[in-house]
Amino acid sequence: MKTLLVLLRKEFIQFRRNKFMPKLVVMFPMMAMLVIPLVTTMDVKNVNVAVVDADKSEISRRIVSDMQASPYLRLSLYAETYHEALDAVEKGAADVILLLPTDYEKKLVSGHAPSISVHANGVNATKGQLGAQYLSQAVTQTLIKLKRERGIVLPRENIYVQNRYNPTLDYRIYMIPALMVILVIMICGFLPALNLVGEKESGTIEQINVSPVSRVTFTLSKLIPYWIIGLMVLTFAMTIAWLAYGLVPTGSLLTIYAATLLFSFVMSGFGVAVANCSSTMQQSMYVMFFFIVIFQLMSGLMTPIDSMPQWAQYITYLVPPRYFIEIMRAVYLKGSAMQDLWPEFVVLAVIAAVMSLIAMLTYKKQS
Amino acid sequence: MDRNDRLAISVKGLTKRFGAFTAVDHITFDVAGGEIFGFLGANGAGKTTAMRMLCGLSFPTEGKGWVAGFDIMKQSEQIKKHIGYMSQRFSLYDDLTVVENMRLFAGIYGMKTSDAKLRIDELLSQLHFGQERHAIVGSLPLGWKQKLSFSVATIHRPEILFLDEPTGGVDPITRRQFWELIYSSVNEGMTVFVTTHYMDEAEYCNRLSVMVDGQIKALNTPKELKLQYGVDTMDEVFRRIARGATRSE
């Protein structure tokens, strides 16, 4: 126990004296929390629309002029033919095409209107999809107004009902807890790995290996600082989420801290185990990156697990951040309590115990 | 023979192989308590590998050995309580001060805070550390770093002190100081196991072994070795023995 305190004091002196680490631990969460939610927004503005108006009637002109009033849509081309519009899409001048069929007004009045079609560029899936939605929404609104004004009976398929929600706000709220998870992954995973491999590269670990210090004690001295740093980084990130976005957890802070602590056991244990099995910085960083990419893509961080193929969904049960993300989103957004989330907590605790054990067992004092 | 309390080190047929390469090839020797045992050999002869096995840093492939009465195969963690080790490559923390390094290792060896304080003061004055004691180790010149390594290796007053080329790259005055320190450690009751490339230093040892290509080719007192080979200096002895070496760096 006393040996552990001596080793921990050494770690903290080294951390404080390091020119880079303290800055990283402060700047990294700050940059991530302030910049990433703004740049990863799903809000699509300035969708360029190419209109092919085969009708050239009063109604078709009304639809186009109403569309131009939307802040999200911009008329980029008034095309004569569909080909011309498609050409604009290929050149990148338009994202969405609005097709108004021949004799639309005439047929609409007689009650047999053909559908108006919207064609979107699927290359940028998000922009295409959202752009098409905005456009059909705009058209629908115009048609509803016309109905009120003139008593036109609208064909059913022309009405596109969209849920009222603000994509910008929603996505941000969804992303911020996930961002905190990424921060804990990066800080609590990479830093202990860097630290330990650094001791191997500089040779200092040799002087430790030739001393009677136990594997458990030495490993704990490499893990504990990052448990503390993990909690600090989370606190910092939550403060920024509150100050910059007004986002506070709906559920209890205690639940969040408990989950973060468990998850920092997992990540620091993982980092130490990777460092124990590598002899150079490059080697350990490559292995870390490999796993972290899997962690980010297969944990439901970016894409929902439900929409993955079944076999991939089974794999996600082995990806530790999956549980932490579920807890964070549930507590932050739904206000879930620990008793609602006990399965996630149990799994996370088991992984934490196993990972810490692996970290201790992979440390070899004798080769 | 399971334990041998009279001998500081006892080794029989100790071997280390890395794949097809035999770094240390069946070496056998004893080191008595209180002795200064010189471990000579050209670069790549296997000295460091042999020393690392004795210190419990490396598993022997074959053979038996006891250090401070403990089996090197099974009791390496026990051995570590009784030895001090100064590696060839500087291996203390560059970002800690001299005193912080010493305090760290005093703590690791389980010394009481009050004992550690006395011991650190004693070592600092013995090694003529003045203002340097609060300097960050990374900024010190090599000679000072080596002296610090030596003091950390002896901080817990080990029974056996392993020194791997302690005077490599050190100026003559500091080298002399080093040997004074080694002698005073022996006077305190330590056994010293030292490797060196300086033949004048070899003369200071009680007994010497010379390793060539992983094997011990000669083992005796410096005086006897010179008689045996009919030459006047250890330098000449070493050259005659090492002449047949096939491997070097």
Coordinates of C-alpha atoms in Angstrom, one line a residue, chain A residues 2-3 6-7 9-11 13-18 199-214 218 222 365-367, chain B residues 16 52 55-59 72 76-77 80-81 83 85 87 89-93 95-97 100 103-105 107-109 111-113 136:
Chain A
K2 CA 2.8 2.4 0.9
T3 CA 4.6 1.3 -2.2
V6 CA 5.1 6.2 -3.5
L7 CA 4.5 5.1 -7.1
R9 CA 3.2 10.3 -6.2
K10 CA 5.8 9.7 -8.9
E11 CA 3.1 9.4 -11.6
I13 CA 4.9 14.5 -10.4
Q14 CA 5.7 13.3 -13.8
F15 CA 2.3 14.2 -15.2
R16 CA 2.5 17.7 -13.7
R17 CA 6.0 18.2 -15.1
N18 CA 5.1 17.0 -18.5
E199 CA 8.9 3.6 -19.6
K200 CA 9.8 0.6 -21.8
E201 CA 11.4 2.8 -24.5
S202 CA 13.4 4.9 -22.0
G203 CA 14.5 1.8 -20.1
T204 CA 13.1 3.0 -16.7
I205 CA 10.9 -0.1 -16.4
E206 CA 14.1 -2.2 -16.0
Q207 CA 14.9 -0.5 -12.7
I208 CA 11.3 -1.3 -11.6
N209 CA 11.5 -4.9 -12.8
V210 CA 14.7 -5.5 -10.8
S211 CA 13.0 -4.3 -7.6
P212 CA 10.6 -6.4 -5.5
V213 CA 7.5 -4.3 -6.4
S214 CA 4.6 -6.5 -7.1
F218 CA 2.9 -1.4 -10.3
K222 CA -0.4 2.9 -14.0
K365 CA 8.8 -8.6 -14.8
Q366 CA 11.0 -11.4 -16.2
S367 CA 11.3 -12.3 -19.9
Chain B
K16 CA 20.3 -18.7 -22.2
R52 CA 20.1 -10.3 -16.2
C55 CA 18.9 -10.5 -11.2
G56 CA 15.6 -12.1 -12.1
L57 CA 15.1 -10.1 -15.3
S58 CA 15.4 -13.0 -17.6
F59 CA 14.5 -16.7 -17.4
I72 CA 16.9 -18.1 -9.7
S76 CA 13.3 -14.4 -8.4
E77 CA 11.1 -12.0 -6.5
K80 CA 15.1 -8.9 -5.9
K81 CA 14.7 -7.8 -2.2
I83 CA 20.1 -7.2 -4.6
Y85 CA 21.2 -3.4 -9.9
S87 CA 22.1 -1.2 -15.6
R89 CA 21.8 2.0 -19.9
F90 CA 20.7 4.8 -17.6
S91 CA 17.3 3.7 -16.4
L92 CA 16.2 6.3 -13.8
Y93 CA 13.5 8.9 -14.3
D95 CA 11.8 14.0 -15.4
L96 CA 12.3 13.6 -11.6
T97 CA 14.9 15.3 -9.5
E100 CA 12.8 12.4 -6.0
R103 CA 12.9 8.7 -2.5
L104 CA 11.0 6.7 -5.0
F105 CA 13.3 3.7 -4.9
G107 CA 9.8 3.7 -1.0
I108 CA 9.7 0.8 -3.5
Y109 CA 12.2 -1.1 -1.3
M111 CA 12.3 1.7 3.7
K112 CA 10.8 3.7 6.5
T113 CA 10.5 7.4 5.7
I136 CA 16.0 17.4 -12.8

